[in-house]
PDB file of C-alpha atoms in Angstrom:
ATOM      1  CA  MET A  22      -0.401   0.305  -0.143  1.00  0.00           C
ATOM      2  CA  TRP A  23       0.828   3.091  -0.598  1.00  0.00           C
ATOM      3  CA  PRO A  24       1.115   6.123   2.266  1.00  0.00           C
ATOM      4  CA  PHE A  25      -2.213   7.386   2.389  1.00  0.00           C
ATOM      5  CA  TRP A  26      -1.182  11.181   1.220  1.00  0.00           C
ATOM      6  CA  TRP A  27       0.360  10.269  -2.347  1.00  0.00           C
ATOM      7  CA  LYS A  28      -2.148  10.254  -5.367  1.00  0.00           C
ATOM      8  CA  GLY A  29      -0.875   7.938  -8.378  1.00  0.00           C
ATOM      9  CA  ALA A  30      -1.878   8.782 -11.543  1.00  0.00           C
ATOM     10  CA  SER A  31      -5.165   8.986 -11.621  1.00  0.00           C
ATOM     11  CA  GLY A  32      -5.416  11.579  -8.767  1.00  0.00           C
ATOM     12  CA  PHE A  33      -6.851   9.232  -6.055  1.00  0.00           C
ATOM     13  CA  SER A  34      -4.934   8.027  -3.582  1.00  0.00           C
ATOM     14  CA  ALA A  35      -5.279   4.879   0.043  1.00  0.00           C
ATOM     15  CA  HIS A  36      -7.201   8.057   1.383  1.00  0.00           C
ATOM     16  CA  SER A  37      -9.800   8.485  -0.818  1.00  0.00           C
ATOM     17  CA  THR A  38     -13.076   6.832  -0.159  1.00  0.00           C
ATOM     18  CA  ALA A  39     -15.464   5.068  -2.576  1.00  0.00           C
ATOM     19  CA  GLU A  40     -17.895   8.153  -2.933  1.00  0.00           C
ATOM     20  CA  GLN A  41     -15.031  10.474  -3.256  1.00  0.00           C
ATOM     21  CA  VAL A  42     -13.592   8.535  -6.444  1.00  0.00           C
ATOM     22  CA  THR A  43     -17.489   8.547  -7.483  1.00  0.00           C
ATOM     23  CA  HIS A  44     -18.675  11.794  -7.393  1.00  0.00           C
ATOM     24  CA  GLY A  45     -20.215  13.865 -10.340  1.00  0.00           C
ATOM     25  CA  ILE A  46     -20.793  10.105 -11.581  1.00  0.00           C
ATOM     26  CA  ASP A  47     -23.650   8.919 -13.328  1.00  0.00           C
ATOM     27  CA  GLY A  48     -25.108   5.090 -13.026  1.00  0.00           C
ATOM     28  CA  THR A  49     -28.638   5.498 -14.062  1.00  0.00           C
ATOM     29  CA  ALA A  50     -27.835   3.129 -17.085  1.00  0.00           C
ATOM     30  CA  LEU A  51     -25.961   0.358 -15.550  1.00  0.00           C
ATOM     31  CA  THR A  52     -26.846  -2.661 -13.659  1.00  0.00           C
ATOM     32  CA  ALA A  53     -24.444  -4.409 -11.834  1.00  0.00           C
ATOM     33  CA  ILE A  54     -24.449  -7.763  -9.649  1.00  0.00           C
ATOM     34  CA  ILE A  55     -22.082  -7.984  -6.381  1.00  0.00           C
ATOM     35  CA  THR A  56     -21.158 -11.421  -4.611  1.00  0.00           C
ATOM     36  CA  GLY A  57     -22.120 -10.487  -1.060  1.00  0.00           C
ATOM     37  CA  PRO A  58     -19.131 -11.704   1.524  1.00  0.00           C
ATOM     38  CA  PHE A  59     -15.372 -10.045   2.060  1.00  0.00           C
ATOM     39  CA  PHE A  60     -12.888 -11.260   3.787  1.00  0.00           C
ATOM     40  CA  SER A  61     -13.225 -13.403   7.216  1.00  0.00           C
ATOM     41  CA  MET A  62     -10.345 -14.100   8.903  1.00  0.00           C
ATOM     42  CA  ILE A  63     -12.178 -17.172  10.994  1.00  0.00           C
ATOM     43  CA  CYS A  64     -13.844 -18.699   7.594  1.00  0.00           C
ATOM     44  CA  VAL A  65     -17.187 -16.835   8.891  1.00  0.00           C
ATOM     45  CA  ARG A  66     -18.769 -15.566   5.229  1.00  0.00           C
ATOM     46  CA  LEU A  67     -19.670 -11.996   6.083  1.00  0.00           C
ATOM     47  CA  ARG A  68     -22.262 -10.309   4.747  1.00  0.00           C
ATOM     48  CA  ALA A  69     -22.787  -7.659   1.950  1.00  0.00           C
ATOM     49  CA  SER A  70     -24.591  -6.205   4.943  1.00  0.00           C
ATOM     50  CA  SER A  71     -21.533  -5.421   6.262  1.00  0.00           C
ATOM     51  CA  GLY A  72     -18.060  -4.400   5.768  1.00  0.00           C
ATOM     52  CA  ILE A  73     -17.083  -3.396   1.600  1.00  0.00           C
ATOM     53  CA  GLY A  74     -19.081  -4.902   0.399  1.00  0.00           C
ATOM     54  CA  GLU A  75     -21.907  -3.212   1.637  1.00  0.00           C
ATOM     55  CA  GLU A  76     -20.185   0.074   1.004  1.00  0.00           C
ATOM     56  CA  THR A  77     -19.918  -0.422  -2.775  1.00  0.00           C
ATOM     57  CA  THR A  78     -23.664  -1.737  -2.905  1.00  0.00           C
ATOM     58  CA  ARG A  79     -24.235   1.508  -1.388  1.00  0.00           C
ATOM     59  CA  VAL A  80     -22.258   4.114  -3.157  1.00  0.00           C
ATOM     60  CA  LEU A  81     -23.262   2.049  -6.777  1.00  0.00           C
ATOM     61  CA  ALA A  82     -27.019   2.861  -5.663  1.00  0.00           C
ATOM     62  CA  LEU A  83     -26.821   6.457  -4.802  1.00  0.00           C
ATOM     63  CA  ARG A  84     -24.415   6.627  -7.877  1.00  0.00           C
ATOM     64  CA  GLY A  85     -28.131   5.365  -9.766  1.00  0.00           C
ATOM     65  CA  VAL A  86     -26.892   1.940 -10.411  1.00  0.00           C
ATOM     66  CA  HIS A  87     -29.482  -0.672 -10.106  1.00  0.00           C
ATOM     67  CA  VAL A  88     -27.399  -3.779  -8.349  1.00  0.00           C
ATOM     68  CA  VAL A  89     -27.869  -6.867  -7.013  1.00  0.00           C
ATOM     69  CA  MET A  90     -26.861  -8.504  -4.219  1.00  0.00           C
ATOM     70  CA  ALA A  91     -25.359 -11.936  -4.376  1.00  0.00           C
ATOM     71  CA  VAL A  92     -25.795 -13.138  -0.517  1.00  0.00           C
ATOM     72  CA  ARG A  93     -25.615 -16.376   0.341  1.00  0.00           C
ATOM     73  CA  ASN A  94     -28.159 -14.665   3.647  1.00  0.00           C
ATOM     74  CA  THR A  95     -31.022 -12.733   2.389  1.00  0.00           C
ATOM     75  CA  ASP A  96     -32.481 -11.711   5.120  1.00  0.00           C
ATOM     76  CA  SER A  97     -29.307  -9.937   6.167  1.00  0.00           C
ATOM     77  CA  GLY A  98     -29.347  -8.733   2.556  1.00  0.00           C
ATOM     78  CA  ASN A  99     -32.711  -7.804   2.472  1.00  0.00           C
ATOM     79  CA  GLN A 100     -32.224  -5.793   5.831  1.00  0.00           C
ATOM     80  CA  VAL A 101     -28.624  -3.569   3.889  1.00  0.00           C
ATOM     81  CA  ARG A 102     -31.152  -3.109   1.328  1.00  0.00           C
ATOM     82  CA  ALA A 103     -33.875  -1.896   3.963  1.00  0.00           C
ATOM     83  CA  LYS A 104     -31.029   0.354   5.634  1.00  0.00           C
ATOM     84  CA  ILE A 105     -29.284   1.977   1.853  1.00  0.00           C
ATOM     85  CA  LEU A 106     -33.580   2.575   0.978  1.00  0.00           C
ATOM     86  CA  LYS A 107     -33.820   4.758   4.075  1.00  0.00           C
ATOM     87  CA  ASP A 108     -31.206   7.031   3.246  1.00  0.00           C
ATOM     88  CA  THR A 109     -31.362   6.434  -0.620  1.00  0.00           C
ATOM     89  CA  PRO A 110     -35.000   6.597  -1.346  1.00  0.00           C
ATOM     90  CA  GLU A 111     -34.596   6.086  -4.850  1.00  0.00           C
ATOM     91  CA  ALA A 112     -31.612   3.455  -4.649  1.00  0.00           C
ATOM     92  CA  LYS A 113     -32.205   0.597  -7.121  1.00  0.00           C
ATOM     93  CA  ILE A 114     -31.573  -2.802  -4.692  1.00  0.00           C
ATOM     94  CA  ASP A 115     -32.761  -6.272  -4.886  1.00  0.00           C
ATOM     95  CA  VAL A 116     -31.542  -9.069  -3.244  1.00  0.00           C
ATOM     96  CA  MET A 117     -30.478 -12.964  -4.445  1.00  0.00           C
ATOM     97  CA  LYS A 118     -29.286 -16.114  -2.645  1.00  0.00           C
ATOM     98  CA  LEU A 119     -26.034 -17.128  -4.061  1.00  0.00           C
ATOM     99  CA  ASP A 120     -23.639 -19.544  -2.292  1.00  0.00           C
ATOM    100  CA  LEU A 121     -20.331 -19.500  -3.931  1.00  0.00           C
ATOM    101  CA  SER A 122     -18.829 -22.817  -2.449  1.00  0.00           C
ATOM    102  CA  SER A 123     -21.618 -24.888  -4.283  1.00  0.00           C
ATOM    103  CA  MET A 124     -22.159 -24.779  -8.092  1.00  0.00           C
ATOM    104  CA  ALA A 125     -25.268 -26.141  -7.568  1.00  0.00           C
ATOM    105  CA  SER A 126     -25.867 -22.340  -5.908  1.00  0.00           C
ATOM    106  CA  VAL A 127     -24.316 -20.656  -8.574  1.00  0.00           C
ATOM    107  CA  ARG A 128     -25.826 -22.294 -11.952  1.00  0.00           C
ATOM    108  CA  SER A 129     -29.241 -21.124  -9.931  1.00  0.00           C
ATOM    109  CA  PHE A 130     -28.215 -17.949  -9.561  1.00  0.00           C
ATOM    110  CA  ALA A 131     -27.505 -17.467 -12.899  1.00  0.00           C
ATOM    111  CA  SER A 132     -30.803 -19.232 -14.166  1.00  0.00           C
ATOM    112  CA  GLU A 133     -32.805 -16.744 -12.084  1.00  0.00           C
ATOM    113  CA  PHE A 134     -31.159 -13.941 -12.777  1.00  0.00           C
ATOM    114  CA  LYS A 135     -30.804 -14.320 -16.597  1.00  0.00           C
ATOM    115  CA  SER A 136     -34.665 -15.062 -16.176  1.00  0.00           C
ATOM    116  CA  LEU A 137     -35.355 -11.679 -15.460  1.00  0.00           C
ATOM    117  CA  ASP A 138     -34.398 -10.174 -18.455  1.00  0.00           C
ATOM    118  CA  LEU A 139     -32.129  -7.934 -16.790  1.00  0.00           C
ATOM    119  CA  PRO A 140     -28.808  -6.368 -18.678  1.00  0.00           C
ATOM    120  CA  LEU A 141     -25.490  -7.018 -16.962  1.00  0.00           C
ATOM    121  CA  ASN A 142     -23.155  -4.110 -16.939  1.00  0.00           C
ATOM    122  CA  LEU A 143     -21.028  -4.851 -14.364  1.00  0.00           C
ATOM    123  CA  LEU A 144     -20.287  -8.023 -12.143  1.00  0.00           C
ATOM    124  CA  ILE A 145     -17.780  -7.418  -8.932  1.00  0.00           C
ATOM    125  CA  ASN A 146     -16.923 -10.707  -7.981  1.00  0.00           C
ATOM    126  CA  ASN A 147     -16.572  -9.467  -4.489  1.00  0.00           C
ATOM    127  CA  ALA A 148     -17.071 -12.111  -1.895  1.00  0.00           C
ATOM    128  CA  GLY A 149     -14.638 -14.262  -0.019  1.00  0.00           C
ATOM    129  CA  ILE A 150     -12.967 -16.206   2.704  1.00  0.00           C
ATOM    130  CA  MET A 151      -9.945 -16.286   4.286  1.00  0.00           C
ATOM    131  CA  ALA A 152      -7.574 -18.551   6.678  1.00  0.00           C
ATOM    132  CA  CYS A 153      -9.996 -21.324   7.105  1.00  0.00           C
ATOM    133  CA  PRO A 154      -8.760 -24.896   8.747  1.00  0.00           C
ATOM    134  CA  TYR A 155      -9.061 -27.458   5.929  1.00  0.00           C
ATOM    135  CA  THR A 156     -12.666 -28.076   4.698  1.00  0.00           C
ATOM    136  CA  LEU A 157     -14.330 -29.426   1.981  1.00  0.00           C
ATOM    137  CA  SER A 158     -17.146 -27.547  -0.430  1.00  0.00           C
ATOM    138  CA  SER A 159     -20.342 -29.815  -1.158  1.00  0.00           C
ATOM    139  CA  ASP A 160     -18.802 -30.581  -4.265  1.00  0.00           C
ATOM    140  CA  ASN A 161     -15.726 -31.860  -2.203  1.00  0.00           C
ATOM    141  CA  ILE A 162     -13.505 -29.172  -3.418  1.00  0.00           C
ATOM    142  CA  GLU A 163     -11.013 -27.573  -0.919  1.00  0.00           C
ATOM    143  CA  LEU A 164     -13.183 -24.989   0.933  1.00  0.00           C
ATOM    144  CA  GLN A 165     -11.226 -21.453  -0.149  1.00  0.00           C
ATOM    145  CA  PHE A 166     -10.374 -22.311  -3.066  1.00  0.00           C
ATOM    146  CA  ALA A 167     -14.164 -23.339  -4.384  1.00  0.00           C
ATOM    147  CA  THR A 168     -15.398 -20.126  -3.089  1.00  0.00           C
ATOM    148  CA  ASN A 169     -13.267 -17.481  -3.796  1.00  0.00           C
ATOM    149  CA  HIS A 170     -12.069 -18.840  -7.191  1.00  0.00           C
ATOM    150  CA  LEU A 171     -14.136 -21.276  -8.471  1.00  0.00           C
ATOM    151  CA  GLY A 172     -17.899 -20.070  -7.744  1.00  0.00           C
ATOM    152  CA  HIS A 173     -16.367 -16.995  -9.317  1.00  0.00           C
ATOM    153  CA  PHE A 174     -15.108 -18.361 -11.925  1.00  0.00           C
ATOM    154  CA  LEU A 175     -18.392 -20.303 -13.031  1.00  0.00           C
ATOM    155  CA  LEU A 176     -20.699 -17.483 -12.225  1.00  0.00           C
ATOM    156  CA  THR A 177     -19.165 -15.560 -14.518  1.00  0.00           C
ATOM    157  CA  ASN A 178     -18.421 -17.286 -17.545  1.00  0.00           C
ATOM    158  CA  LEU A 179     -22.746 -18.504 -16.902  1.00  0.00           C
ATOM    159  CA  LEU A 180     -23.083 -14.609 -16.716  1.00  0.00           C
ATOM    160  CA  LEU A 181     -20.640 -13.379 -20.023  1.00  0.00           C
ATOM    161  CA  ASP A 182     -23.580 -13.921 -23.080  1.00  0.00           C
ATOM    162  CA  THR A 183     -25.526 -11.507 -20.532  1.00  0.00           C
ATOM    163  CA  MET A 184     -22.990  -9.232 -20.480  1.00  0.00           C
ATOM    164  CA  LYS A 185     -22.384  -9.668 -23.815  1.00  0.00           C
ATOM    165  CA  LYS A 186     -25.265  -9.040 -25.094  1.00  0.00           C
ATOM    166  CA  THR A 187     -25.669  -6.189 -22.714  1.00  0.00           C
ATOM    167  CA  ALA A 188     -22.438  -3.874 -24.291  1.00  0.00           C
ATOM    168  CA  ASN A 189     -22.981  -4.961 -27.749  1.00  0.00           C
ATOM    169  CA  GLU A 190     -27.101  -3.254 -27.017  1.00  0.00           C
ATOM    170  CA  SER A 191     -25.582  -0.586 -25.059  1.00  0.00           C
ATOM    171  CA  ASN A 192     -22.749   0.483 -26.911  1.00  0.00           C
ATOM    172  CA  THR A 193     -21.251   0.500 -23.562  1.00  0.00           C
ATOM    173  CA  GLU A 194     -18.229  -0.914 -22.024  1.00  0.00           C
ATOM    174  CA  GLY A 195     -18.597  -3.505 -19.427  1.00  0.00           C
ATOM    175  CA  ARG A 196     -16.733  -4.380 -16.817  1.00  0.00           C
ATOM    176  CA  ILE A 197     -15.849  -7.409 -14.419  1.00  0.00           C
ATOM    177  CA  VAL A 198     -13.611  -6.813 -11.285  1.00  0.00           C
ATOM    178  CA  ILE A 199     -12.886  -9.264  -9.278  1.00  0.00           C
ATOM    179  CA  LEU A 200     -11.481  -8.865  -5.506  1.00  0.00           C
ATOM    180  CA  SER A 201      -7.660 -10.176  -5.072  1.00  0.00           C
ATOM    181  CA  SER A 202      -5.358  -9.001  -1.978  1.00  0.00           C
ATOM    182  CA  GLU A 203      -1.848  -8.444  -1.114  1.00  0.00           C
ATOM    183  CA  GLY A 204      -2.044 -12.131   0.284  1.00  0.00           C
ATOM    184  CA  HIS A 205      -1.378 -13.815  -3.283  1.00  0.00           C
ATOM    185  CA  ARG A 206       2.087 -12.566  -2.555  1.00  0.00           C
ATOM    186  CA  TYR A 207       2.296 -15.834   0.147  1.00  0.00           C
ATOM    187  CA  ALA A 208       0.419 -18.391  -1.740  1.00  0.00           C
ATOM    188  CA  TYR A 209       1.923 -22.179  -2.043  1.00  0.00           C
ATOM    189  CA  ARG A 210       6.038 -21.831  -3.459  1.00  0.00           C
ATOM    190  CA  GLU A 211       4.348 -23.151  -6.576  1.00  0.00           C
ATOM    191  CA  GLY A 212       1.668 -20.911  -6.884  1.00  0.00           C
ATOM    192  CA  ILE A 213      -1.291 -23.005  -7.763  1.00  0.00           C
ATOM    193  CA  ARG A 214      -0.937 -26.085  -6.325  1.00  0.00           C
ATOM    194  CA  PHE A 215      -2.982 -28.249  -9.293  1.00  0.00           C
ATOM    195  CA  ASP A 216      -2.048 -32.066  -8.281  1.00  0.00           C
ATOM    196  CA  LYS A 217      -2.815 -30.855  -4.598  1.00  0.00           C
ATOM    197  CA  ILE A 218      -5.758 -28.921  -4.539  1.00  0.00           C
ATOM    198  CA  ASN A 219      -7.481 -30.959  -2.215  1.00  0.00           C
ATOM    199  CA  ASP A 220      -4.510 -32.262  -0.201  1.00  0.00           C
ATOM    200  CA  GLU A 221      -5.192 -32.230   3.844  1.00  0.00           C
ATOM    201  CA  ALA A 222      -1.747 -33.848   4.727  1.00  0.00           C
ATOM    202  CA  SER A 223       0.078 -30.091   3.426  1.00  0.00           C
ATOM    203  CA  TYR A 224      -2.098 -27.335   4.061  1.00  0.00           C
ATOM    204  CA  ASN A 225      -2.051 -24.302   5.429  1.00  0.00           C
ATOM    205  CA  THR A 226      -4.656 -21.955   5.966  1.00  0.00           C
ATOM    206  CA  LEU A 227      -2.739 -18.695   4.950  1.00  0.00           C
ATOM    207  CA  GLN A 228      -1.366 -20.199   1.481  1.00  0.00           C
ATOM    208  CA  ALA A 229      -4.375 -21.917   0.511  1.00  0.00           C
ATOM    209  CA  TYR A 230      -5.821 -18.384   1.053  1.00  0.00           C
ATOM    210  CA  GLY A 231      -2.994 -16.506  -1.183  1.00  0.00           C
ATOM    211  CA  GLN A 232      -3.454 -19.534  -3.550  1.00  0.00           C
ATOM    212  CA  SER A 233      -6.823 -18.593  -4.010  1.00  0.00           C
ATOM    213  CA  LYS A 234      -5.930 -14.679  -4.105  1.00  0.00           C
ATOM    214  CA  LEU A 235      -3.325 -15.299  -6.605  1.00  0.00           C
ATOM    215  CA  CYS A 236      -6.166 -17.625  -9.034  1.00  0.00           C
ATOM    216  CA  ASN A 237      -8.179 -13.993  -8.933  1.00  0.00           C
ATOM    217  CA  ILE A 238      -5.207 -12.080  -9.853  1.00  0.00           C
ATOM    218  CA  LEU A 239      -4.800 -14.458 -12.918  1.00  0.00           C
ATOM    219  CA  HIS A 240      -8.862 -15.217 -13.846  1.00  0.00           C
ATOM    220  CA  ALA A 241      -8.680 -11.553 -14.914  1.00  0.00           C
ATOM    221  CA  THR A 242      -5.765 -12.096 -16.855  1.00  0.00           C
ATOM    222  CA  GLU A 243      -7.163 -14.353 -19.133  1.00  0.00           C
ATOM    223  CA  LEU A 244     -10.375 -12.222 -19.091  1.00  0.00           C
ATOM    224  CA  ALA A 245      -8.963  -9.952 -20.203  1.00  0.00           C
ATOM    225  CA  ARG A 246      -6.654 -12.185 -22.997  1.00  0.00           C
ATOM    226  CA  LEU A 247      -9.824 -13.899 -24.464  1.00  0.00           C
ATOM    227  CA  PHE A 248     -11.622 -10.157 -24.787  1.00  0.00           C
ATOM    228  CA  LYS A 249      -9.031  -8.673 -26.566  1.00  0.00           C
ATOM    229  CA  GLU A 250      -8.607 -11.840 -28.915  1.00  0.00           C
ATOM    230  CA  GLN A 251     -12.388 -12.027 -29.790  1.00  0.00           C
ATOM    231  CA  GLY A 252     -13.017  -8.101 -29.226  1.00  0.00           C
ATOM    232  CA  VAL A 253     -15.417  -8.223 -26.864  1.00  0.00           C
ATOM    233  CA  ASN A 254     -16.404  -4.569 -25.003  1.00  0.00           C
ATOM    234  CA  ILE A 255     -15.977  -5.906 -21.750  1.00  0.00           C
ATOM    235  CA  THR A 256     -13.204  -5.874 -19.207  1.00  0.00           C
ATOM    236  CA  ALA A 257     -11.619  -7.611 -16.819  1.00  0.00           C
ATOM    237  CA  ASN A 258      -8.794  -6.457 -13.337  1.00  0.00           C
ATOM    238  CA  SER A 259      -8.073  -7.432  -9.825  1.00  0.00           C
ATOM    239  CA  LEU A 260      -7.456  -5.402  -7.443  1.00  0.00           C
ATOM    240  CA  HIS A 261      -6.170  -5.198  -3.644  1.00  0.00           C
ATOM    241  CA  PRO A 262      -8.581  -3.249  -1.675  1.00  0.00           C
ATOM    242  CA  GLY A 263      -6.373  -2.976   1.110  1.00  0.00           C
ATOM    243  CA  SER A 264      -6.236  -3.024   4.830  1.00  0.00           C
ATOM    244  CA  ILE A 265      -9.202  -2.811   6.686  1.00  0.00           C
ATOM    245  CA  MET A 266     -10.278  -1.119  10.086  1.00  0.00           C
ATOM    246  CA  THR A 267     -12.906  -3.882  11.026  1.00  0.00           C
ATOM    247  CA  ASN A 268     -13.603  -6.261  13.508  1.00  0.00           C
ATOM    248  CA  LEU A 269     -12.115  -9.127  11.863  1.00  0.00           C
ATOM    249  CA  LEU A 270      -9.909 -10.288  14.566  1.00  0.00           C
ATOM    250  CA  ARG A 271     -12.091  -9.278  17.028  1.00  0.00           C
ATOM    251  CA  TYR A 272     -11.290 -13.135  18.145  1.00  0.00           C
ATOM    252  CA  HIS A 273      -7.690 -12.610  19.055  1.00  0.00           C
ATOM    253  CA  SER A 274      -7.681  -9.886  21.130  1.00  0.00           C
ATOM    254  CA  PHE A 275      -4.169  -8.707  21.930  1.00  0.00           C
ATOM    255  CA  ILE A 276      -3.941  -7.985  17.725  1.00  0.00           C
ATOM    256  CA  ASN A 277      -7.481  -6.298  18.274  1.00  0.00           C
ATOM    257  CA  THR A 278      -5.783  -4.331  21.296  1.00  0.00           C
ATOM    258  CA  LEU A 279      -3.266  -3.269  18.867  1.00  0.00           C
ATOM    259  CA  GLY A 280      -5.215  -3.157  15.827  1.00  0.00           C
ATOM    260  CA  ASN A 281      -7.174  -0.313  17.780  1.00  0.00           C
ATOM    261  CA  ALA A 282      -4.782   1.501  18.918  1.00  0.00           C
ATOM    262  CA  VAL A 283      -2.589   1.888  15.634  1.00  0.00           C
ATOM    263  CA  GLY A 284      -5.497   0.990  12.595  1.00  0.00           C
ATOM    264  CA  LYS A 285      -6.619   4.672  11.941  1.00  0.00           C
ATOM    265  CA  TYR A 286      -2.752   5.745  11.308  1.00  0.00           C
ATOM    266  CA  VAL A 287      -1.750   2.482   8.715  1.00  0.00           C
ATOM    267  CA  LEU A 288      -5.493   0.310   7.568  1.00  0.00           C
ATOM    268  CA  LYS A 289      -7.540   2.225   5.657  1.00  0.00           C
ATOM    269  CA  SER A 290     -11.818   2.780   6.882  1.00  0.00           C
ATOM    270  CA  ILE A 291     -14.329   1.533   5.357  1.00  0.00           C
ATOM    271  CA  PRO A 292     -14.987   3.629   3.208  1.00  0.00           C
ATOM    272  CA  GLN A 293     -11.624   3.911   2.101  1.00  0.00           C
ATOM    273  CA  GLY A 294     -11.400   0.516   1.491  1.00  0.00           C
ATOM    274  CA  ALA A 295     -13.921  -0.119  -1.251  1.00  0.00           C
ATOM    275  CA  ALA A 296     -13.087   2.705  -3.006  1.00  0.00           C
ATOM    276  CA  THR A 297     -10.319   0.996  -5.153  1.00  0.00           C
ATOM    277  CA  THR A 298     -14.211  -1.644  -6.373  1.00  0.00           C
ATOM    278  CA  CYS A 299     -15.531   1.582  -7.190  1.00  0.00           C
ATOM    279  CA  TYR A 300     -13.377   2.895  -9.596  1.00  0.00           C
ATOM    280  CA  ALA A 301     -12.657   0.304 -11.635  1.00  0.00           C
ATOM    281  CA  ALA A 302     -16.114  -0.479 -11.840  1.00  0.00           C
ATOM    282  CA  LEU A 303     -17.638   3.369 -12.788  1.00  0.00           C
ATOM    283  CA  HIS A 304     -14.647   5.954 -13.161  1.00  0.00           C
ATOM    284  CA  PRO A 305     -14.039   6.947 -16.549  1.00  0.00           C
ATOM    285  CA  GLN A 306     -10.173   6.635 -16.356  1.00  0.00           C
ATOM    286  CA  ALA A 307     -10.647   2.666 -15.961  1.00  0.00           C
ATOM    287  CA  LYS A 308     -12.691   2.765 -19.414  1.00  0.00           C
ATOM    288  CA  GLY A 309     -10.575  -0.101 -22.246  1.00  0.00           C
ATOM    289  CA  VAL A 310      -8.053  -0.542 -19.098  1.00  0.00           C
ATOM    290  CA  SER A 311      -8.033  -4.254 -18.741  1.00  0.00           C
ATOM    291  CA  GLY A 312      -5.714  -7.474 -17.489  1.00  0.00           C
ATOM    292  CA  GLU A 313      -4.087  -4.938 -14.688  1.00  0.00           C
ATOM    293  CA  TYR A 314      -3.971  -5.332 -10.859  1.00  0.00           C
ATOM    294  CA  LEU A 315      -5.433  -2.246  -9.128  1.00  0.00           C
ATOM    295  CA  MET A 316      -4.680  -0.777  -5.361  1.00  0.00           C
ATOM    296  CA  ASP A 317      -5.033   2.617  -3.841  1.00  0.00           C
ATOM    297  CA  ASN A 318      -7.470   4.089  -7.075  1.00  0.00           C
ATOM    298  CA  ASN A 319      -4.129   3.278  -9.332  1.00  0.00           C
ATOM    299  CA  ILE A 320      -2.763   0.675 -11.271  1.00  0.00           C
ATOM    300  CA  SER A 321      -0.238  -1.635  -9.204  1.00  0.00           C
ATOM    301  CA  SER A 322       1.769  -4.984 -10.247  1.00  0.00           C
ATOM    302  CA  PRO A 323       1.391  -8.408  -8.546  1.00  0.00           C
ATOM    303  CA  ASN A 324       3.841 -10.788  -8.568  1.00  0.00           C
ATOM    304  CA  SER A 325       6.089 -12.651 -10.709  1.00  0.00           C
ATOM    305  CA  GLN A 326       3.165 -15.512 -10.691  1.00  0.00           C
ATOM    306  CA  GLY A 327      -0.029 -13.415 -11.021  1.00  0.00           C
ATOM    307  CA  LYS A 328       1.879 -12.068 -14.155  1.00  0.00           C
ATOM    308  CA  ASP A 329       2.408 -15.403 -15.873  1.00  0.00           C
ATOM    309  CA  THR A 330       0.283 -15.869 -18.677  1.00  0.00           C
ATOM    310  CA  ASP A 331       1.250 -19.546 -18.997  1.00  0.00           C
ATOM    311  CA  LEU A 332       0.206 -19.754 -15.338  1.00  0.00           C
ATOM    312  CA  ALA A 333      -3.380 -18.043 -16.091  1.00  0.00           C
ATOM    313  CA  LYS A 334      -3.716 -20.259 -19.413  1.00  0.00           C
ATOM    314  CA  LYS A 335      -3.106 -23.372 -17.295  1.00  0.00           C
ATOM    315  CA  LEU A 336      -5.998 -22.316 -14.190  1.00  0.00           C
ATOM    316  CA  TRP A 337      -8.196 -21.390 -17.133  1.00  0.00           C
ATOM    317  CA  GLU A 338      -8.219 -24.919 -18.177  1.00  0.00           C
ATOM    318  CA  PHE A 339      -8.080 -26.852 -14.765  1.00  0.00           C
ATOM    319  CA  SER A 340     -11.008 -24.476 -13.942  1.00  0.00           C
ATOM    320  CA  LEU A 341     -13.036 -25.742 -16.836  1.00  0.00           C
ATOM    321  CA  SER A 342     -12.246 -29.588 -16.185  1.00  0.00           C
ATOM    322  CA  LEU A 343     -13.838 -28.679 -12.922  1.00  0.00           C
ATOM    323  CA  THR A 344     -16.640 -26.851 -13.264  1.00  0.00           C
ATOM    324  CA  GLY A 345     -17.407 -28.453 -16.508  1.00  0.00           C
ATOM    325  CA  GLU A 346     -17.687 -25.643 -18.767  1.00  0.00           C
ATOM    326  CA  GLU A 347     -16.647 -24.908 -22.511  1.00  0.00           C
ATOM    327  CA  GLU A 348     -14.294 -22.636 -23.711  1.00  0.00           C
ATOM    328  CA  LEU A 349     -16.016 -19.312 -24.145  1.00  0.00           C
TER     329      LEU A 349
END
């Protein structure tokens, strides 16, 4: 993360908030899907009703975007919707059920969304879990890989035809925004353990998280390559939202106490944490920007594995094989 006061080429910094980076932008012609949770240090899925997921929803709706919250807990999602509507009565927000750890749930969500015959301009793959004990998903795939990458991979593929149609008919660039993390730098040494995705004996909670976040970057990289190759008017970028001042470490009393004492100097607030997502989704400066890794509302750079186009292609093929999807 750059120092809070440093402004990059965009004119924004780590200190900028989601409202600031979208000031004056009219999103009334746009429809967005935002997947619900952000991160949880204890592997509890935080809903779009908390943290930067809620703030991203609020600010996009404030700018006139029709937001579909894709959340695991629809009761909590509806509470957020009511809260936002209380402050912004004209906000257009729908809540739909989605469990990214289940491919059946992903397929059900995509089918239900397409049945609504809505356009889709923006897909924000925001949800995630972090540092879980070894667990398998309902599809028998390691949970962090299944939730953070594979669920979003399948969701994106299932919605691409809708996004392409919207981009063509509206003559407006579609944007896919995938939340990654600087944690990608702490993946397993080989980056992605294709032959050991479900290996419990060598499983490491934080390295598995890093692996899934590296997958997010490579997913955006390969999407951007394919869109350019096919002449599709959609961009795909990944980003690091920053270290957010939340209660994620509430069960780690010493770290939480220390964080509360120094956090305001080194951590982002929730409005600052949601800024890069909103910048990538709405700002005119991001038009045509694709295959990049963003941080603090500016283009940044991942590690060498995050730039490996061959690794990105291998991950793409591996993900297709696990989901049973066909090439785009």
